[in-house]
Amino acid sequence: MCKLSCLLILTAAALAAAELPPLPLWPGTPPGEKAALGPEMDTTKPSDGLVAGRGVIRLGPVSSPTMTLYRAPADGNTGATVLVFPGGGYNILAMDLEGTEVCQWLNSLGVNCALVKYRVPVRAGLPRYGPPLQDAQRALGMVRYRAAGWGLDPKRIGILGFSAGGHLVAALSTNFDTRTYPAVDDADKVSCRPDFTLLIYPAYLASKGDQAPALAPELKVTSNTPPSFLIQAEDDSVGVENTLVYYAALRAARVPAEAHLYPIGGHGYGLRSTPKPITGWPRLAEAWLRSLGVLGK
């Protein structure tokens, strides 16, 4: 079983490909944090299943959020950047399946990647997305503020999230006008609005109850919500309604959006290839990014 030793080996390999070491999101204690929740480790258990025949790093708990920059190769670097938010039910982070592997794919397209390790699990007494949204706002502001020094285009900064990370990018896409924490430095004075958003098998976008599914109340879709791309399967365990209600809200607000639904595909496949057609979604996402001009001409 791959426990902490395997996590350290895989993390070291990922860092070897990174442009910079992990950058702390906060200069001191993150907002509202009282004490560390314990050492970070791979929480994978023997009973946890494989994805496409391979294991998954399930990182947690996270008390010290960071961001790691993976720069695209110089000969094909488009200047565009995507912040990646792994999923894990706001309990853990699938750091390889929905993190480092995604950054490798983005780099192959000429897109720089900032992998965000946000706070999990849910803090008692707070919305599950509360501290993670603070981390997301902070991370995007930092990337835009440092864009010139890092050689990035500040007008082509997008976000991509899986599952709970999909909810987090939706929350950031609809809550960027005001920071949810007191400003720390000049990075908090620049816009944290993403220029485009990709939501892959998103969770928690639809409210649950006796009535028909509705958009979760924290997601305030307006005409200024960024263009969005969505993928989900009808047999997804978290419910295809998540994509349906968000896409409907985007259309009502006249936000450019593209959604792809598949009859089967399940949940939590990342970019790993399986016999199910839904695992071809990266080709659709690449075409959408090209249509926006993100990948250049």
Tab-separated table of C-alpha atoms in Angstrom:
chain	number	residue	atom	x	y	z
A	1	MET	CA	0.000	0.000	0.000
A	2	CYS	CA	1.261	3.421	-0.952
A	3	LYS	CA	1.376	5.426	2.240
A	4	LEU	CA	3.500	8.373	3.265
A	5	SER	CA	6.728	7.011	1.743
A	6	CYS	CA	5.114	6.650	-1.691
A	7	LEU	CA	3.547	10.082	-1.339
A	8	LEU	CA	6.950	11.616	-0.674
A	9	ILE	CA	8.480	9.855	-3.693
A	10	LEU	CA	5.663	10.932	-6.017
A	11	THR	CA	5.703	14.459	-4.645
A	12	ALA	CA	9.448	14.700	-5.182
A	13	ALA	CA	9.056	13.525	-8.771
A	14	ALA	CA	6.342	16.092	-9.396
A	15	LEU	CA	8.417	18.876	-7.876
A	16	ALA	CA	11.325	17.941	-10.113
A	17	ALA	CA	9.132	18.955	-13.062
A	18	ALA	CA	7.862	22.111	-11.378
A	19	GLU	CA	9.296	25.522	-12.181
A	20	LEU	CA	9.247	26.692	-8.564
A	21	PRO	CA	8.859	24.974	-5.192
A	22	PRO	CA	5.382	25.110	-3.628
A	23	LEU	CA	4.479	28.682	-2.746
A	24	PRO	CA	2.518	29.246	0.494
A	25	LEU	CA	-0.750	31.033	-0.209
A	26	TRP	CA	-0.645	32.971	3.048
A	27	PRO	CA	2.316	34.782	4.665
A	28	GLY	CA	1.239	33.511	8.068
A	29	THR	CA	-1.673	31.543	9.475
A	30	PRO	CA	-4.542	31.289	6.965
A	31	PRO	CA	-7.705	33.222	7.871
A	32	GLY	CA	-9.706	31.595	10.640
A	33	GLU	CA	-7.243	28.759	11.276
A	34	LYS	CA	-6.597	28.024	14.926
A	35	ALA	CA	-4.279	25.017	14.843
A	36	ALA	CA	-2.877	22.501	12.389
A	37	LEU	CA	-5.077	19.436	11.991
A	38	GLY	CA	-2.171	17.010	11.855
A	39	PRO	CA	0.525	15.971	9.367
A	40	GLU	CA	-0.379	15.743	5.677
A	41	MET	CA	-0.352	12.164	4.407
A	42	ASP	CA	-1.799	9.848	1.834
A	43	THR	CA	-5.001	8.680	3.504
A	44	THR	CA	-5.662	5.924	0.954
A	45	LYS	CA	-6.943	2.715	2.546
A	46	PRO	CA	-6.665	-0.883	1.256
A	47	SER	CA	-10.400	-0.804	0.552
A	48	ASP	CA	-10.137	2.235	-1.738
A	49	GLY	CA	-10.521	1.321	-5.392
A	50	LEU	CA	-8.163	1.843	-8.286
A	51	VAL	CA	-8.768	4.173	-11.227
A	52	ALA	CA	-7.783	2.723	-14.603
A	53	GLY	CA	-5.745	0.109	-12.747
A	54	ARG	CA	-3.752	2.589	-10.684
A	55	GLY	CA	-3.968	3.983	-7.182
A	56	VAL	CA	-4.833	7.536	-6.203
A	57	ILE	CA	-3.096	9.834	-3.709
A	58	ARG	CA	-5.764	11.026	-1.277
A	59	LEU	CA	-3.993	13.852	0.539
A	60	GLY	CA	-5.193	15.172	3.868
A	61	PRO	CA	-5.522	16.953	6.158
A	62	VAL	CA	-4.327	20.269	4.681
A	63	SER	CA	-3.777	23.197	7.053
A	64	SER	CA	-1.050	25.029	5.083
A	65	PRO	CA	-2.380	25.646	1.554
A	66	THR	CA	0.098	26.109	-1.270
A	67	MET	CA	0.332	26.654	-5.008
A	68	THR	CA	2.877	24.984	-7.293
A	69	LEU	CA	3.682	26.399	-10.733
A	70	TYR	CA	4.281	24.006	-13.624
A	71	ARG	CA	5.484	25.984	-16.610
A	72	ALA	CA	4.801	24.791	-20.179
A	73	PRO	CA	7.839	24.048	-22.378
A	74	ALA	CA	9.415	27.267	-23.664
A	75	ASP	CA	9.123	26.308	-27.337
A	76	GLY	CA	5.339	25.998	-27.143
A	77	ASN	CA	4.362	28.197	-24.202
A	78	THR	CA	1.188	30.126	-25.032
A	79	GLY	CA	1.377	32.358	-21.946
A	80	ALA	CA	-2.023	31.113	-20.780
A	81	THR	CA	-2.369	29.675	-17.260
A	82	VAL	CA	-4.882	27.374	-15.586
A	83	LEU	CA	-5.231	26.969	-11.827
A	84	VAL	CA	-6.135	23.351	-11.042
A	85	PHE	CA	-8.279	22.381	-8.052
A	86	PRO	CA	-8.398	18.624	-7.292
A	87	GLY	CA	-11.547	17.102	-5.887
A	88	GLY	CA	-12.146	14.863	-2.909
A	89	GLY	CA	-15.480	15.818	-1.375
A	90	TYR	CA	-13.843	18.705	0.550
A	91	ASN	CA	-12.376	15.935	2.731
A	92	ILE	CA	-9.178	15.018	0.870
A	93	LEU	CA	-7.425	16.075	-2.346
A	94	ALA	CA	-6.840	13.639	-5.224
A	95	MET	CA	-3.446	15.202	-5.855
A	96	ASP	CA	-2.241	12.982	-8.707
A	97	LEU	CA	-5.438	11.868	-10.472
A	98	GLU	CA	-6.900	15.378	-10.504
A	99	GLY	CA	-3.737	17.396	-9.955
A	100	THR	CA	-0.235	16.600	-11.224
A	101	GLU	CA	-1.524	14.428	-14.077
A	102	VAL	CA	-3.760	17.299	-15.201
A	103	CYS	CA	-0.847	19.735	-15.104
A	104	GLN	CA	1.166	17.431	-17.366
A	105	TRP	CA	-1.691	17.453	-19.891
A	106	LEU	CA	-2.086	21.235	-19.750
A	107	ASN	CA	1.660	21.713	-20.189
A	108	SER	CA	1.500	19.534	-23.319
A	109	LEU	CA	-0.986	22.056	-24.756
A	110	GLY	CA	1.375	24.955	-24.035
A	111	VAL	CA	-0.604	26.034	-20.970
A	112	ASN	CA	1.109	26.871	-17.693
A	113	CYS	CA	-0.437	25.262	-14.636
A	114	ALA	CA	-0.771	26.331	-11.007
A	115	LEU	CA	-1.764	23.354	-8.852
A	116	VAL	CA	-3.611	24.574	-5.760
A	117	LYS	CA	-3.487	22.571	-2.550
A	118	TYR	CA	-6.407	24.070	-0.660
A	119	ARG	CA	-7.578	23.453	2.888
A	120	VAL	CA	-9.422	20.232	3.714
A	121	PRO	CA	-11.335	18.696	5.429
A	122	VAL	CA	-14.391	20.821	6.215
A	123	ARG	CA	-13.876	23.101	9.221
A	124	ALA	CA	-16.508	22.750	11.941
A	125	GLY	CA	-19.132	25.477	11.890
A	126	LEU	CA	-18.149	26.791	8.441
A	127	PRO	CA	-19.542	26.163	4.957
A	128	ARG	CA	-17.598	23.326	3.375
A	129	TYR	CA	-16.390	25.686	0.660
A	130	GLY	CA	-15.546	28.599	3.029
A	131	PRO	CA	-11.778	28.218	3.640
A	132	PRO	CA	-11.221	26.658	0.175
A	133	LEU	CA	-12.851	29.694	-1.478
A	134	GLN	CA	-10.508	31.966	0.467
A	135	ASP	CA	-7.593	29.892	-0.811
A	136	ALA	CA	-8.927	29.999	-4.380
A	137	GLN	CA	-9.439	33.773	-4.381
A	138	ARG	CA	-5.994	34.262	-2.897
A	139	ALA	CA	-4.319	31.900	-5.403
A	140	LEU	CA	-5.830	33.522	-8.480
A	141	GLY	CA	-4.971	36.998	-7.228
A	142	MET	CA	-1.388	35.906	-6.619
A	143	VAL	CA	-1.040	34.447	-10.117
A	144	ARG	CA	-2.419	37.584	-11.751
A	145	TYR	CA	-0.310	39.859	-9.548
A	146	ARG	CA	2.873	37.916	-10.347
A	147	ALA	CA	2.017	37.253	-14.003
A	148	ALA	CA	4.532	39.714	-15.454
A	149	GLY	CA	7.391	38.361	-13.372
A	150	TRP	CA	6.459	34.783	-14.206
A	151	GLY	CA	6.019	35.511	-17.931
A	152	LEU	CA	2.278	34.777	-17.907
A	153	ASP	CA	-0.583	36.538	-19.670
A	154	PRO	CA	-2.727	38.180	-16.936
A	155	LYS	CA	-5.733	38.208	-19.299
A	156	ARG	CA	-5.698	34.448	-19.943
A	157	ILE	CA	-5.929	32.913	-16.487
A	158	GLY	CA	-8.515	30.175	-16.112
A	159	ILE	CA	-9.497	27.594	-13.528
A	160	LEU	CA	-10.285	23.872	-13.716
A	161	GLY	CA	-11.805	21.719	-11.003
A	162	PHE	CA	-12.978	18.162	-10.487
A	163	SER	CA	-15.923	17.069	-8.338
A	164	ALA	CA	-15.755	19.212	-5.172
A	165	GLY	CA	-13.035	21.162	-6.975
A	166	GLY	CA	-15.654	21.793	-9.668
A	167	HIS	CA	-17.894	23.340	-7.049
A	168	LEU	CA	-14.961	25.416	-5.817
A	169	VAL	CA	-14.249	26.848	-9.273
A	170	ALA	CA	-17.962	27.582	-9.705
A	171	ALA	CA	-17.910	29.386	-6.345
A	172	LEU	CA	-14.859	31.409	-7.430
A	173	SER	CA	-16.469	32.135	-10.816
A	174	THR	CA	-19.516	33.613	-9.094
A	175	ASN	CA	-17.874	35.200	-6.025
A	176	PHE	CA	-14.961	37.309	-7.222
A	177	ASP	CA	-16.126	40.891	-6.697
A	178	THR	CA	-15.278	40.892	-2.975
A	179	ARG	CA	-12.637	38.879	-1.140
A	180	THR	CA	-14.011	36.678	1.630
A	181	TYR	CA	-11.098	37.625	3.904
A	182	PRO	CA	-9.278	40.839	4.897
A	183	ALA	CA	-6.684	41.915	2.313
A	184	VAL	CA	-3.191	40.635	3.073
A	185	ASP	CA	-1.085	42.466	0.475
A	186	ASP	CA	-1.191	43.929	-3.032
A	187	ALA	CA	-2.059	40.557	-4.552
A	188	ASP	CA	-5.468	40.928	-2.908
A	189	LYS	CA	-6.034	44.235	-4.695
A	190	VAL	CA	-6.065	42.782	-8.214
A	191	SER	CA	-9.057	41.000	-9.732
A	192	CYS	CA	-9.552	37.348	-8.839
A	193	ARG	CA	-12.083	36.837	-11.639
A	194	PRO	CA	-11.118	33.847	-13.816
A	195	ASP	CA	-11.098	34.419	-17.566
A	196	PHE	CA	-12.551	30.954	-18.245
A	197	THR	CA	-13.660	27.943	-16.236
A	198	LEU	CA	-13.728	24.165	-16.722
A	199	LEU	CA	-15.892	22.006	-14.449
A	200	ILE	CA	-15.275	18.267	-14.712
A	201	TYR	CA	-17.922	16.013	-13.119
A	202	PRO	CA	-18.784	18.850	-10.673
A	203	ALA	CA	-20.481	18.218	-7.332
A	204	TYR	CA	-22.618	20.346	-4.988
A	205	LEU	CA	-23.870	22.756	-7.685
A	206	ALA	CA	-27.475	21.647	-7.254
A	207	SER	CA	-29.425	21.998	-4.030
A	208	LYS	CA	-31.186	18.904	-2.729
A	209	GLY	CA	-34.639	18.623	-1.259
A	210	ASP	CA	-38.222	17.742	-2.029
A	211	GLN	CA	-38.470	20.252	-4.857
A	212	ALA	CA	-36.895	20.110	-8.290
A	213	PRO	CA	-33.097	20.621	-8.211
A	214	ALA	CA	-32.077	24.275	-8.109
A	215	LEU	CA	-28.768	26.089	-8.247
A	216	ALA	CA	-26.948	26.122	-4.907
A	217	PRO	CA	-27.551	29.524	-3.250
A	218	GLU	CA	-23.854	30.438	-2.943
A	219	LEU	CA	-23.479	30.385	-6.745
A	220	LYS	CA	-24.572	33.822	-7.984
A	221	VAL	CA	-24.426	33.455	-11.767
A	222	THR	CA	-24.501	36.789	-13.629
A	223	SER	CA	-23.613	38.033	-17.094
A	224	ASN	CA	-20.065	38.574	-15.777
A	225	THR	CA	-19.577	34.909	-14.882
A	226	PRO	CA	-16.682	33.570	-17.005
A	227	PRO	CA	-17.245	31.331	-20.071
A	228	SER	CA	-17.608	27.758	-18.848
A	229	PHE	CA	-17.059	24.187	-20.035
A	230	LEU	CA	-18.760	21.235	-18.307
A	231	ILE	CA	-18.536	17.425	-18.530
A	232	GLN	CA	-20.643	14.865	-16.665
A	233	ALA	CA	-22.188	11.408	-17.012
A	234	GLU	CA	-25.833	10.622	-16.384
A	235	ASP	CA	-24.838	7.762	-14.081
A	236	ASP	CA	-22.506	9.973	-12.027
A	237	SER	CA	-23.008	9.157	-8.344
A	238	VAL	CA	-23.099	12.862	-7.398
A	239	GLY	CA	-25.900	13.528	-9.903
A	240	VAL	CA	-25.920	14.921	-13.429
A	241	GLU	CA	-28.269	17.626	-12.105
A	242	ASN	CA	-25.167	19.509	-11.000
A	243	THR	CA	-24.203	20.216	-14.596
A	244	LEU	CA	-27.791	20.711	-15.745
A	245	VAL	CA	-28.717	23.427	-13.241
A	246	TYR	CA	-25.431	25.301	-13.640
A	247	TYR	CA	-25.614	25.191	-17.428
A	248	ALA	CA	-29.220	26.443	-17.303
A	249	ALA	CA	-28.158	29.349	-15.073
A	250	LEU	CA	-25.316	30.207	-17.445
A	251	ARG	CA	-27.671	30.205	-20.437
A	252	ALA	CA	-30.202	32.374	-18.608
A	253	ALA	CA	-27.446	34.905	-17.871
A	254	ARG	CA	-26.210	34.709	-21.498
A	255	VAL	CA	-22.797	33.406	-20.424
A	256	PRO	CA	-20.994	31.472	-23.187
A	257	ALA	CA	-21.056	27.841	-22.100
A	258	GLU	CA	-20.478	24.370	-23.502
A	259	ALA	CA	-21.707	21.210	-21.778
A	260	HIS	CA	-21.216	17.555	-22.722
A	261	LEU	CA	-23.312	14.770	-21.175
A	262	TYR	CA	-22.692	11.044	-21.535
A	263	PRO	CA	-25.090	8.206	-20.634
A	264	ILE	CA	-22.386	6.308	-18.720
A	265	GLY	CA	-19.043	7.256	-17.258
A	266	GLY	CA	-19.382	7.338	-13.496
A	267	HIS	CA	-17.315	9.658	-11.349
A	268	GLY	CA	-13.687	10.297	-10.472
A	269	TYR	CA	-11.851	9.169	-13.626
A	270	GLY	CA	-9.632	12.236	-14.110
A	271	LEU	CA	-7.714	11.971	-17.381
A	272	ARG	CA	-7.045	8.256	-17.071
A	273	SER	CA	-8.189	6.291	-20.094
A	274	THR	CA	-10.944	3.700	-19.731
A	275	PRO	CA	-13.193	1.986	-22.322
A	276	LYS	CA	-15.918	4.538	-21.567
A	277	PRO	CA	-16.181	7.297	-24.205
A	278	ILE	CA	-16.374	10.009	-21.524
A	279	THR	CA	-12.644	9.663	-20.901
A	280	GLY	CA	-12.116	11.386	-24.247
A	281	TRP	CA	-13.241	14.668	-22.673
A	282	PRO	CA	-9.745	16.290	-22.825
A	283	ARG	CA	-10.015	16.498	-26.630
A	284	LEU	CA	-13.299	18.388	-26.289
A	285	ALA	CA	-11.793	20.683	-23.669
A	286	GLU	CA	-8.809	21.404	-25.910
A	287	ALA	CA	-11.101	22.319	-28.805
A	288	TRP	CA	-13.075	24.634	-26.502
A	289	LEU	CA	-9.915	26.324	-25.269
A	290	ARG	CA	-8.862	26.888	-28.876
A	291	SER	CA	-12.243	28.404	-29.676
A	292	LEU	CA	-11.689	30.957	-26.886
A	293	GLY	CA	-8.233	31.843	-28.168
A	294	VAL	CA	-6.606	30.509	-25.001
A	295	LEU	CA	-4.183	28.307	-26.930
A	296	GLY	CA	-3.186	30.973	-29.402
A	297	LYS	CA	-3.898	31.112	-33.104
